[in-house]
mmCIF file of C-alpha atoms and ligand atoms in Angstrom:
data_model
loop_
_atom_site.group_PDB
_atom_site.id
_atom_site.type_symbol
_atom_site.label_atom_id
_atom_site.label_comp_id
_atom_site.label_asym_id
_atom_site.label_seq_id
_atom_site.Cartn_x
_atom_site.Cartn_y
_atom_site.Cartn_z
ATOM 1 C CA MET A 1 -58.449 15.700 -17.485
ATOM 2 C CA SER A 2 -55.854 14.436 -19.921
ATOM 3 C CA GLU A 3 -58.016 11.652 -21.307
ATOM 4 C CA PHE A 4 -57.301 12.728 -24.859
ATOM 5 C CA VAL A 5 -53.743 11.499 -24.232
ATOM 6 C CA PHE A 6 -53.846 8.921 -21.387
ATOM 7 C CA SER A 7 -56.537 6.292 -20.837
ATOM 8 C CA PRO A 8 -57.346 6.367 -17.114
ATOM 9 C CA LYS A 9 -57.143 3.153 -15.050
ATOM 10 C CA PRO A 10 -60.183 2.125 -12.994
ATOM 11 C CA ILE A 11 -58.276 2.556 -9.714
ATOM 12 C CA ARG A 12 -57.952 5.908 -7.943
ATOM 13 C CA ILE A 13 -54.662 5.853 -6.000
ATOM 14 C CA GLU A 14 -54.514 8.088 -2.937
ATOM 15 C CA SER A 15 -51.381 7.119 -1.044
ATOM 16 C CA GLY A 16 -48.314 4.931 -1.088
ATOM 17 C CA ASP A 17 -45.975 3.331 1.400
ATOM 18 C CA GLY A 18 -43.069 1.101 0.412
ATOM 19 C CA ALA A 19 -44.230 -1.319 -2.281
ATOM 20 C CA SER A 20 -47.862 -0.696 -1.422
ATOM 21 C CA LEU A 21 -50.390 1.698 -2.997
ATOM 22 C CA THR A 22 -53.805 2.419 -1.475
ATOM 23 C CA ASP A 23 -56.900 3.539 -3.373
ATOM 24 C CA GLU A 24 -59.700 5.815 -2.174
ATOM 25 C CA SER A 25 -61.752 2.912 -0.787
ATOM 26 C CA GLY A 26 -58.786 1.684 1.296
ATOM 27 C CA THR A 27 -57.899 -1.269 -0.935
ATOM 28 C CA GLU A 28 -54.156 -1.934 -0.968
ATOM 29 C CA TYR A 29 -52.256 -2.902 -4.107
ATOM 30 C CA LEU A 30 -48.802 -4.411 -4.420
ATOM 31 C CA ASP A 31 -46.904 -2.118 -6.773
ATOM 32 C CA MET A 32 -44.921 -4.528 -8.985
ATOM 33 C CA GLY A 33 -44.527 -2.003 -11.816
ATOM 34 C CA ALA A 34 -43.294 0.984 -9.803
ATOM 35 C CA SER A 35 -45.024 3.180 -12.399
ATOM 36 C CA TYR A 36 -42.493 2.131 -15.051
ATOM 37 C CA ALA A 37 -39.512 1.736 -12.699
ATOM 38 C CA CYS A 38 -39.825 5.281 -11.346
ATOM 39 C CA THR A 39 -39.778 4.452 -7.625
ATOM 40 C CA PRO A 40 -36.840 2.097 -6.897
ATOM 41 C CA LEU A 41 -37.117 2.845 -3.157
ATOM 42 C CA GLY A 42 -40.900 2.445 -3.100
ATOM 43 C CA HIS A 43 -43.289 5.131 -1.910
ATOM 44 C CA ALA A 44 -42.660 7.666 0.860
ATOM 45 C CA HIS A 45 -39.138 6.390 1.537
ATOM 46 C CA PRO A 46 -37.877 8.360 4.579
ATOM 47 C CA ALA A 47 -34.500 9.198 2.986
ATOM 48 C CA VAL A 48 -36.234 10.845 0.034
ATOM 49 C CA VAL A 49 -39.021 12.470 2.064
ATOM 50 C CA ASP A 50 -36.478 14.013 4.476
ATOM 51 C CA ALA A 51 -34.173 15.216 1.708
ATOM 52 C CA LEU A 52 -37.103 16.740 -0.166
ATOM 53 C CA THR A 53 -38.659 18.517 2.794
ATOM 54 C CA GLU A 54 -35.382 19.924 4.065
ATOM 55 C CA GLN A 55 -34.370 21.166 0.632
ATOM 56 C CA ALA A 56 -37.788 22.626 -0.173
ATOM 57 C CA GLU A 57 -37.667 24.641 3.050
ATOM 58 C CA GLN A 58 -34.100 25.824 2.480
ATOM 59 C CA LEU A 59 -34.070 26.600 -1.247
ATOM 60 C CA THR A 60 -36.593 25.161 -3.668
ATOM 61 C CA TYR A 61 -35.102 26.437 -6.871
ATOM 62 C CA VAL A 62 -32.481 28.734 -8.305
ATOM 63 C CA GLN A 63 -31.250 28.779 -11.897
ATOM 64 C CA GLY A 64 -28.496 26.418 -12.968
ATOM 65 C CA SER A 65 -25.791 29.068 -13.383
ATOM 66 C CA TYR A 66 -25.654 29.689 -9.613
ATOM 67 C CA PRO A 67 -23.488 27.118 -7.847
ATOM 68 C CA VAL A 68 -25.598 25.308 -5.214
ATOM 69 C CA SER A 69 -24.126 22.587 -2.994
ATOM 70 C CA VAL A 70 -26.747 19.915 -3.520
ATOM 71 C CA ARG A 71 -26.621 20.309 -7.316
ATOM 72 C CA GLU A 72 -22.814 20.149 -7.280
ATOM 73 C CA GLU A 73 -22.911 17.064 -5.064
ATOM 74 C CA LEU A 74 -25.242 15.334 -7.517
ATOM 75 C CA TYR A 75 -23.003 16.364 -10.429
ATOM 76 C CA ASP A 76 -20.099 14.687 -8.560
ATOM 77 C CA LEU A 77 -22.042 11.623 -7.452
ATOM 78 C CA LEU A 78 -23.379 10.582 -10.874
ATOM 79 C CA PRO A 79 -19.975 10.108 -12.557
ATOM 80 C CA GLU A 80 -18.759 8.377 -9.385
ATOM 81 C CA LEU A 81 -21.536 5.817 -9.822
ATOM 82 C CA ALA A 82 -20.952 5.486 -13.571
ATOM 83 C CA PRO A 83 -18.400 3.096 -15.077
ATOM 84 C CA GLU A 84 -14.984 4.633 -15.793
ATOM 85 C CA PRO A 85 -14.016 6.616 -17.803
ATOM 86 C CA ILE A 86 -17.438 8.296 -17.872
ATOM 87 C CA ASP A 87 -16.763 11.411 -15.852
ATOM 88 C CA HIS A 88 -19.290 14.149 -16.696
ATOM 89 C CA ALA A 89 -23.032 14.540 -16.241
ATOM 90 C CA TRP A 90 -25.706 16.779 -17.710
ATOM 91 C CA LEU A 91 -29.060 17.038 -15.909
ATOM 92 C CA SER A 92 -32.465 17.473 -17.555
ATOM 93 C CA ASN A 93 -36.043 16.688 -16.599
ATOM 94 C CA SER A 94 -37.034 13.439 -18.286
ATOM 95 C CA GLY A 95 -35.835 10.439 -20.234
ATOM 96 C CA THR A 96 -36.580 11.847 -23.638
ATOM 97 C CA GLU A 97 -34.577 14.978 -22.811
ATOM 98 C CA ALA A 98 -31.636 12.888 -21.596
ATOM 99 C CA ASN A 99 -31.655 11.212 -25.034
ATOM 100 C CA GLU A 100 -32.096 14.508 -26.921
ATOM 101 C CA ALA A 101 -28.986 15.766 -25.133
ATOM 102 C CA ALA A 102 -27.107 12.545 -25.950
ATOM 103 C CA ILE A 103 -27.992 12.888 -29.651
ATOM 104 C CA LYS A 104 -27.028 16.581 -29.740
ATOM 105 C CA PHE A 105 -23.757 16.031 -27.851
ATOM 106 C CA ALA A 106 -22.782 13.100 -30.096
ATOM 107 C CA ARG A 107 -23.509 15.093 -33.249
ATOM 108 C CA HIS A 108 -21.558 18.088 -32.015
ATOM 109 C CA ALA A 109 -18.572 16.122 -30.759
ATOM 110 C CA THR A 110 -18.287 14.069 -33.978
ATOM 111 C CA GLY A 111 -19.359 16.756 -36.454
ATOM 112 C CA ARG A 112 -21.588 14.119 -38.083
ATOM 113 C CA SER A 113 -25.346 13.629 -38.206
ATOM 114 C CA LYS A 114 -26.204 9.949 -38.778
ATOM 115 C CA ILE A 115 -27.702 8.148 -35.785
ATOM 116 C CA LEU A 116 -28.317 4.380 -35.828
ATOM 117 C CA ALA A 117 -31.097 3.032 -33.623
ATOM 118 C CA MET A 118 -32.532 -0.456 -33.165
ATOM 119 C CA THR A 119 -35.683 -2.206 -34.328
ATOM 120 C CA GLY A 120 -37.956 -2.589 -31.298
ATOM 121 C CA GLY A 121 -36.271 0.316 -29.489
ATOM 122 C CA PHE A 122 -37.991 3.052 -27.473
ATOM 123 C CA HIS A 123 -36.253 6.318 -26.612
ATOM 124 C CA GLY A 124 -39.003 8.846 -25.912
ATOM 125 C CA ARG A 125 -41.574 11.054 -27.553
ATOM 126 C CA THR A 126 -39.939 14.378 -28.409
ATOM 127 C CA LEU A 127 -39.103 14.701 -32.082
ATOM 128 C CA GLY A 128 -35.435 13.647 -31.809
ATOM 129 C CA SER A 129 -35.886 10.685 -29.455
ATOM 130 C CA LEU A 130 -39.022 9.800 -31.405
ATOM 131 C CA ALA A 131 -36.953 9.542 -34.571
ATOM 132 C CA ALA A 132 -34.907 6.828 -32.787
ATOM 133 C CA THR A 133 -38.052 5.030 -31.592
ATOM 134 C CA TRP A 134 -38.989 2.040 -33.722
ATOM 135 C CA LYS A 135 -42.752 1.463 -33.587
ATOM 136 C CA PRO A 136 -44.683 3.493 -36.177
ATOM 137 C CA LYS A 137 -47.619 3.941 -33.751
ATOM 138 C CA TYR A 138 -45.558 6.420 -31.733
ATOM 139 C CA ARG A 139 -44.692 8.471 -34.843
ATOM 140 C CA GLU A 140 -47.879 8.327 -36.927
ATOM 141 C CA GLY A 141 -49.368 11.746 -37.588
ATOM 142 C CA PHE A 142 -46.442 13.583 -35.989
ATOM 143 C CA GLU A 143 -43.994 13.475 -38.874
ATOM 144 C CA PRO A 144 -41.577 14.814 -39.910
ATOM 145 C CA VAL A 145 -39.500 13.733 -36.915
ATOM 146 C CA ALA A 146 -35.813 14.688 -36.743
ATOM 147 C CA GLY A 147 -33.807 13.549 -39.777
ATOM 148 C CA GLY A 148 -30.637 11.510 -40.076
ATOM 149 C CA PHE A 149 -31.868 8.369 -38.260
ATOM 150 C CA ASP A 150 -31.634 4.785 -39.530
ATOM 151 C CA PHE A 151 -32.575 1.470 -37.932
ATOM 152 C CA VAL A 152 -30.665 -1.786 -37.719
ATOM 153 C CA THR A 153 -32.043 -5.110 -36.531
ATOM 154 C CA PHE A 154 -31.700 -5.396 -32.758
ATOM 155 C CA ASP A 155 -29.047 -7.922 -31.759
ATOM 156 C CA ASP A 156 -27.863 -8.480 -35.354
ATOM 157 C CA GLU A 157 -24.101 -8.060 -35.139
ATOM 158 C CA THR A 158 -23.406 -8.334 -38.878
ATOM 159 C CA GLU A 159 -26.043 -5.806 -39.885
ATOM 160 C CA LEU A 160 -24.777 -3.358 -37.284
ATOM 161 C CA ARG A 161 -21.147 -3.650 -38.373
ATOM 162 C CA GLU A 162 -22.211 -3.024 -41.969
ATOM 163 C CA ALA A 163 -24.301 0.025 -41.075
ATOM 164 C CA VAL A 164 -21.716 1.872 -38.961
ATOM 165 C CA ASP A 165 -19.484 4.045 -41.163
ATOM 166 C CA GLU A 166 -17.483 7.290 -41.248
ATOM 167 C CA GLU A 167 -20.724 9.305 -41.331
ATOM 168 C CA THR A 168 -22.091 7.761 -38.140
ATOM 169 C CA ALA A 169 -22.336 10.123 -35.166
ATOM 170 C CA ALA A 170 -23.788 7.563 -32.766
ATOM 171 C CA VAL A 171 -25.366 4.178 -32.190
ATOM 172 C CA ILE A 172 -28.128 4.258 -29.587
ATOM 173 C CA VAL A 173 -29.278 1.036 -27.930
ATOM 174 C CA GLU A 174 -31.182 -0.111 -24.857
ATOM 175 C CA PRO A 175 -28.991 -2.932 -23.485
ATOM 176 C CA ILE A 176 -32.271 -4.540 -22.411
ATOM 177 C CA GLN A 177 -35.252 -3.259 -24.384
ATOM 178 C CA GLY A 178 -38.079 -2.274 -22.056
ATOM 179 C CA GLU A 179 -41.114 -1.116 -24.056
ATOM 180 C CA GLY A 180 -40.072 -3.521 -26.816
ATOM 181 C CA GLY A 181 -40.826 -6.502 -24.511
ATOM 182 C CA ILE A 182 -37.871 -7.058 -22.100
ATOM 183 C CA ASN A 183 -35.386 -8.126 -24.778
ATOM 184 C CA PRO A 184 -31.777 -8.335 -23.565
ATOM 185 C CA ALA A 185 -29.079 -7.624 -26.168
ATOM 186 C CA SER A 186 -26.424 -10.330 -26.271
ATOM 187 C CA ASP A 187 -22.983 -9.456 -24.903
ATOM 188 C CA GLY A 188 -21.601 -10.171 -28.378
ATOM 189 C CA PHE A 189 -23.875 -7.567 -29.953
ATOM 190 C CA LEU A 190 -22.937 -4.891 -27.412
ATOM 191 C CA LYS A 191 -19.245 -5.679 -27.910
ATOM 192 C CA ALA A 192 -19.680 -5.444 -31.684
ATOM 193 C CA ALA A 193 -21.413 -2.074 -31.231
ATOM 194 C CA ARG A 194 -18.459 -0.907 -29.139
ATOM 195 C CA GLU A 195 -15.858 -2.089 -31.644
ATOM 196 C CA ALA A 196 -17.684 -0.729 -34.692
ATOM 197 C CA THR A 197 -18.252 2.721 -33.181
ATOM 198 C CA GLU A 198 -14.706 2.935 -31.841
ATOM 199 C CA GLU A 199 -13.272 2.107 -35.260
ATOM 200 C CA VAL A 200 -14.946 5.086 -36.926
ATOM 201 C CA GLY A 201 -14.927 7.527 -34.001
ATOM 202 C CA ALA A 202 -18.683 7.388 -33.407
ATOM 203 C CA ALA A 203 -20.329 7.511 -29.971
ATOM 204 C CA LEU A 204 -21.986 4.487 -28.399
ATOM 205 C CA ILE A 205 -25.052 5.499 -26.356
ATOM 206 C CA PHE A 206 -26.643 3.128 -23.857
ATOM 207 C CA ASP A 207 -30.192 4.205 -23.051
ATOM 208 C CA GLU A 208 -30.435 2.939 -19.452
ATOM 209 C CA ILE A 209 -33.537 4.956 -18.621
ATOM 210 C CA GLN A 210 -35.481 1.825 -17.716
ATOM 211 C CA THR A 211 -32.618 -0.543 -16.849
ATOM 212 C CA GLY A 212 -30.489 1.789 -14.712
ATOM 213 C CA VAL A 213 -30.218 2.726 -11.042
ATOM 214 C CA GLY A 214 -29.589 -0.803 -9.794
ATOM 215 C CA ARG A 215 -32.525 -2.640 -11.315
ATOM 216 C CA THR A 216 -30.673 -5.307 -13.287
ATOM 217 C CA GLY A 217 -28.207 -6.456 -10.610
ATOM 218 C CA SER A 218 -25.661 -3.661 -10.899
ATOM 219 C CA MET A 219 -25.958 0.118 -11.045
ATOM 220 C CA TRP A 220 -26.055 -0.012 -14.884
ATOM 221 C CA VAL A 221 -26.164 -2.861 -17.383
ATOM 222 C CA ALA A 222 -22.891 -1.320 -18.639
ATOM 223 C CA ASP A 223 -21.298 -2.664 -15.408
ATOM 224 C CA GLN A 224 -22.464 -6.202 -16.158
ATOM 225 C CA VAL A 225 -21.257 -6.475 -19.725
ATOM 226 C CA ASP A 226 -17.665 -5.908 -20.668
ATOM 227 C CA VAL A 227 -18.548 -2.762 -22.621
ATOM 228 C CA THR A 228 -18.323 0.878 -21.607
ATOM 229 C CA PRO A 229 -20.334 3.197 -23.829
ATOM 230 C CA ASP A 230 -19.442 6.859 -24.449
ATOM 231 C CA ILE A 231 -22.793 8.029 -23.122
ATOM 232 C CA ILE A 232 -25.293 6.553 -20.653
ATOM 233 C CA THR A 233 -28.723 8.133 -20.411
ATOM 234 C CA THR A 234 -30.847 7.653 -17.311
ATOM 235 C CA ALA A 235 -34.109 9.042 -15.866
ATOM 236 C CA LYS A 236 -37.169 7.153 -14.509
ATOM 237 C CA GLY A 237 -35.901 5.832 -11.129
ATOM 238 C CA ILE A 238 -33.094 8.308 -10.590
ATOM 239 C CA ALA A 239 -34.986 10.665 -8.238
ATOM 240 C CA ASN A 240 -37.506 8.084 -6.955
ATOM 241 C CA GLY A 241 -40.443 9.623 -8.807
ATOM 242 C CA LEU A 242 -39.399 13.238 -9.249
ATOM 243 C CA PRO A 243 -38.718 14.399 -12.795
ATOM 244 C CA LEU A 244 -35.033 14.151 -13.600
ATOM 245 C CA GLY A 245 -32.978 12.929 -16.527
ATOM 246 C CA ALA A 246 -29.212 12.597 -16.738
ATOM 247 C CA THR A 247 -26.821 12.238 -19.665
ATOM 248 C CA LEU A 248 -23.509 10.776 -18.472
ATOM 249 C CA VAL A 249 -20.602 11.209 -20.876
ATOM 250 C CA ARG A 250 -16.897 10.563 -21.430
ATOM 251 C CA GLU A 251 -14.384 13.384 -21.655
ATOM 252 C CA TRP A 252 -14.209 13.524 -25.478
ATOM 253 C CA ILE A 253 -17.947 14.192 -25.621
ATOM 254 C CA ALA A 254 -17.947 16.671 -22.719
ATOM 255 C CA GLU A 255 -15.166 18.796 -24.147
ATOM 256 C CA ASP A 256 -16.991 19.368 -27.446
ATOM 257 C CA ALA A 257 -20.661 19.044 -26.505
ATOM 258 C CA GLY A 258 -21.845 22.351 -27.990
ATOM 259 C CA ASN A 259 -24.458 24.803 -26.767
ATOM 260 C CA HIS A 260 -27.244 23.148 -24.791
ATOM 261 C CA GLY A 261 -29.323 24.088 -21.763
ATOM 262 C CA SER A 262 -32.499 23.651 -19.743
ATOM 263 C CA THR A 263 -34.092 26.049 -17.242
ATOM 264 C CA PHE A 264 -34.874 23.478 -14.556
ATOM 265 C CA SER A 265 -31.639 21.489 -15.001
ATOM 266 C CA GLY A 266 -30.625 20.091 -11.622
ATOM 267 C CA GLY A 267 -33.002 22.257 -9.586
ATOM 268 C CA PRO A 268 -32.110 21.933 -5.878
ATOM 269 C CA THR A 269 -35.287 20.111 -4.746
ATOM 270 C CA VAL A 270 -35.114 17.477 -7.446
ATOM 271 C CA ALA A 271 -31.332 17.199 -7.004
ATOM 272 C CA ALA A 272 -31.831 16.519 -3.277
ATOM 273 C CA ALA A 273 -34.293 13.714 -4.060
ATOM 274 C CA ALA A 274 -31.901 12.215 -6.614
ATOM 275 C CA LYS A 275 -28.916 12.364 -4.289
ATOM 276 C CA ALA A 276 -30.884 10.660 -1.495
ATOM 277 C CA THR A 277 -32.166 8.008 -3.908
ATOM 278 C CA LEU A 278 -28.780 7.195 -5.437
ATOM 279 C CA GLU A 279 -26.976 7.131 -2.075
ATOM 280 C CA THR A 280 -29.606 4.802 -0.633
ATOM 281 C CA VAL A 281 -29.429 2.477 -3.638
ATOM 282 C CA ARG A 282 -25.633 2.370 -3.286
ATOM 283 C CA ASP A 283 -25.341 2.227 0.530
ATOM 284 C CA GLU A 284 -27.993 -0.476 0.931
ATOM 285 C CA ALA A 285 -26.443 -2.539 -1.899
ATOM 286 C CA LEU A 286 -29.810 -2.655 -3.661
ATOM 287 C CA PRO A 287 -28.282 -3.632 -7.028
ATOM 288 C CA ASN A 288 -27.020 -6.913 -5.491
ATOM 289 C CA HIS A 289 -30.340 -7.487 -3.823
ATOM 290 C CA ALA A 290 -32.177 -6.866 -7.116
ATOM 291 C CA GLY A 291 -29.871 -9.329 -8.874
ATOM 292 C CA ASP A 292 -30.327 -12.130 -6.325
ATOM 293 C CA LEU A 293 -34.041 -11.647 -5.777
ATOM 294 C CA GLY A 294 -34.618 -11.319 -9.522
ATOM 295 C CA ASP A 295 -32.877 -14.649 -10.170
ATOM 296 C CA ARG A 296 -35.192 -16.283 -7.643
ATOM 297 C CA PHE A 297 -38.267 -14.506 -9.020
ATOM 298 C CA ARG A 298 -37.553 -15.713 -12.572
ATOM 299 C CA ALA A 299 -36.746 -19.259 -11.428
ATOM 300 C CA ASP A 300 -39.988 -19.447 -9.418
ATOM 301 C CA LEU A 301 -42.041 -18.078 -12.324
ATOM 302 C CA GLU A 302 -40.398 -20.597 -14.626
ATOM 303 C CA ALA A 303 -41.245 -23.447 -12.231
ATOM 304 C CA ALA A 304 -44.839 -22.256 -11.736
ATOM 305 C CA ILE A 305 -45.878 -21.399 -15.305
ATOM 306 C CA GLY A 306 -42.900 -22.187 -17.571
ATOM 307 C CA ASP A 307 -44.809 -24.874 -19.475
ATOM 308 C CA ARG A 308 -47.794 -22.609 -20.171
ATOM 309 C CA VAL A 309 -46.000 -19.485 -21.434
ATOM 310 C CA LYS A 310 -43.497 -18.865 -24.211
ATOM 311 C CA ASP A 311 -40.694 -17.402 -22.137
ATOM 312 C CA VAL A 312 -39.701 -15.903 -18.788
ATOM 313 C CA ARG A 313 -36.768 -13.513 -19.210
ATOM 314 C CA GLY A 314 -34.940 -10.427 -17.975
ATOM 315 C CA GLU A 315 -32.200 -9.429 -15.547
ATOM 316 C CA GLY A 316 -32.589 -8.681 -11.858
ATOM 317 C CA LEU A 317 -35.901 -7.012 -11.142
ATOM 318 C CA MET A 318 -36.657 -6.274 -14.795
ATOM 319 C CA ILE A 319 -38.706 -9.282 -15.782
ATOM 320 C CA GLY A 320 -40.947 -10.157 -18.713
ATOM 321 C CA ILE A 321 -43.260 -13.099 -19.252
ATOM 322 C CA GLN A 322 -43.908 -13.736 -22.930
ATOM 323 C CA LEU A 323 -47.408 -15.166 -23.127
ATOM 324 C CA LYS A 324 -48.981 -17.240 -25.866
ATOM 325 C CA ARG A 325 -51.687 -14.544 -26.148
ATOM 326 C CA GLY A 326 -52.509 -10.931 -25.195
ATOM 327 C CA ALA A 327 -50.995 -9.485 -22.019
ATOM 328 C CA ASN A 328 -53.680 -6.929 -21.143
ATOM 329 C CA ARG A 329 -56.089 -9.497 -19.746
ATOM 330 C CA VAL A 330 -53.435 -10.935 -17.403
ATOM 331 C CA VAL A 331 -52.402 -7.456 -16.237
ATOM 332 C CA ARG A 332 -56.054 -6.600 -15.570
ATOM 333 C CA ASP A 333 -56.775 -9.831 -13.671
ATOM 334 C CA LEU A 334 -53.646 -9.396 -11.538
ATOM 335 C CA ALA A 335 -54.861 -5.919 -10.563
ATOM 336 C CA MET A 336 -58.574 -6.539 -10.097
ATOM 337 C CA GLU A 337 -58.517 -10.049 -8.618
ATOM 338 C CA HIS A 338 -55.170 -10.137 -6.822
ATOM 339 C CA GLN A 339 -54.413 -6.442 -6.191
ATOM 340 C CA ILE A 340 -51.059 -6.699 -7.924
ATOM 341 C CA LEU A 341 -50.052 -3.920 -10.313
ATOM 342 C CA ALA A 342 -47.987 -5.145 -13.281
ATOM 343 C CA LEU A 343 -47.365 -3.625 -16.721
ATOM 344 C CA PRO A 344 -47.686 -4.846 -20.283
ATOM 345 C CA ALA A 345 -44.682 -4.498 -22.623
ATOM 346 C CA GLY A 346 -45.939 -4.757 -26.155
ATOM 347 C CA ARG A 347 -48.921 -6.960 -26.987
ATOM 348 C CA THR A 348 -47.954 -10.279 -25.411
ATOM 349 C CA VAL A 349 -45.488 -9.552 -22.600
ATOM 350 C CA VAL A 350 -46.376 -9.000 -18.927
ATOM 351 C CA ARG A 351 -43.672 -6.940 -17.247
ATOM 352 C CA PHE A 352 -42.524 -6.521 -13.651
ATOM 353 C CA LEU A 353 -40.352 -3.545 -12.602
ATOM 354 C CA PRO A 354 -40.967 -3.554 -8.829
ATOM 355 C CA PRO A 355 -39.307 -1.278 -6.297
ATOM 356 C CA LEU A 356 -35.882 -2.687 -5.411
ATOM 357 C CA ILE A 357 -36.854 -2.800 -1.724
ATOM 358 C CA ILE A 358 -39.249 -5.739 -2.093
ATOM 359 C CA GLY A 359 -38.374 -9.097 -0.509
ATOM 360 C CA ASP A 360 -39.306 -12.772 -0.687
ATOM 361 C CA ALA A 361 -42.881 -12.256 0.501
ATOM 362 C CA GLU A 362 -43.769 -9.926 -2.389
ATOM 363 C CA VAL A 363 -42.164 -12.299 -4.897
ATOM 364 C CA ASP A 364 -44.057 -15.307 -3.453
ATOM 365 C CA ARG A 365 -47.368 -13.472 -3.549
ATOM 366 C CA THR A 366 -46.801 -12.387 -7.147
ATOM 367 C CA VAL A 367 -45.758 -15.837 -8.391
ATOM 368 C CA GLU A 368 -48.842 -17.408 -6.785
ATOM 369 C CA ALA A 369 -51.131 -14.806 -8.331
ATOM 370 C CA VAL A 370 -49.547 -15.139 -11.781
ATOM 371 C CA GLU A 371 -50.013 -18.904 -11.604
ATOM 372 C CA ALA A 372 -53.669 -18.517 -10.620
ATOM 373 C CA VAL A 373 -54.357 -15.996 -13.397
ATOM 374 C CA ILE A 374 -52.601 -18.073 -16.076
ATOM 375 C CA ASP A 375 -54.491 -21.173 -14.910
ATOM 376 C CA SER A 376 -57.880 -19.451 -15.017
ATOM 377 C CA THR A 377 -57.605 -18.043 -18.550
HETATM 378 C C1 PLP B 401 -39.380 5.642 -20.549
HETATM 379 C C2 PLP B 401 -38.232 5.574 -21.462
HETATM 380 C C3 PLP B 401 -37.793 6.707 -22.171
HETATM 381 C C4 PLP B 401 -38.512 8.032 -22.122
HETATM 382 O O1 PLP B 401 -38.529 8.606 -20.847
HETATM 383 P P1 PLP B 401 -39.575 9.787 -20.518
HETATM 384 O O2 PLP B 401 -39.193 10.231 -19.141
HETATM 385 O O3 PLP B 401 -40.952 9.219 -20.610
HETATM 386 O O4 PLP B 401 -39.349 10.852 -21.534
HETATM 387 C C5 PLP B 401 -36.676 6.571 -22.974
HETATM 388 N N1 PLP B 401 -36.011 5.406 -23.064
HETATM 389 C C6 PLP B 401 -36.399 4.304 -22.393
HETATM 390 C C7 PLP B 401 -35.596 3.045 -22.521
HETATM 391 C C8 PLP B 401 -37.528 4.348 -21.581
HETATM 392 O O5 PLP B 401 -37.925 3.241 -20.936
#
């Protein structure tokens, strides 16, 4: 067991179907966290299951230097789904690796080392991404992390403009902070980040590992704000639960990205799952659905509990409720008394990142349960 790293939950999950998870005693849970946004199509989605089984039977894996159709198709599809002029992709195996690649590419392409990250930000747990991650609890006892990183106050335009200079290789920002507590950056801040980096020739990196793949009402938050970064990183939901990260870059980064690599990069089985996931998200217009349903979800939460909590916020199906007290108790009561799986985000925020395939019924059930739990505590 990995208990020295993870604390196990008191529920033993055996199977999943759509937005539903079933434990060993047959109890069904509504999966409103999607294991940190990793299953946008829910569990056992036929498009993903078929793609996976067919690919596993045909060719499970061959190293990245051999051209393989499914890998090439994914390498074409990702830039197609990204905002112009982002036109290249690099595939890895996780979110933290997608960010490591972004940091390395930005340093190589600019010939500079300084990376500016945000207070409250989370970018992963390997020593480079960890250096860009704000909370000391993630870093304590593991130092030294990678050097050359500085923090600026999230959403503080003036401080950011002052910090970006001729030595800056990149600014990395989550356009909506996930682990930090569902904190959206203002459009003005993202625009300032774009202007400041452009002025000095630094790269702007959007970490869309939690926000991306349709969750916030469009494929990426970058599509919703009038800002196109130089690099978008994505992972979590991109292959509906299989391990994949992607670093999507503009031409000037791609043409001078330096020497990088990864053995499993774009392995055929994982690539097949990702291609099926992304095509389904696009073809079924799930970003629009997430946007509309999310608006309703937030409005209903606001009406039900708005006067008893500090804030209900987010975009699309990335929603946080800022409580007046600790979030763990509410998350536990939702699971144990109402069979609804939610997530905390920091100490006082309850977070929902459901599969994008849910509908009105799942939203209604969740709002009712949240109201009951808030009333009873
Ligand atoms: C989860 C997350 C990461 C790290 O992804 P891993 O796959 O756990 O390495 C990085 N950035 C953001 C915004 C995340 O939510």
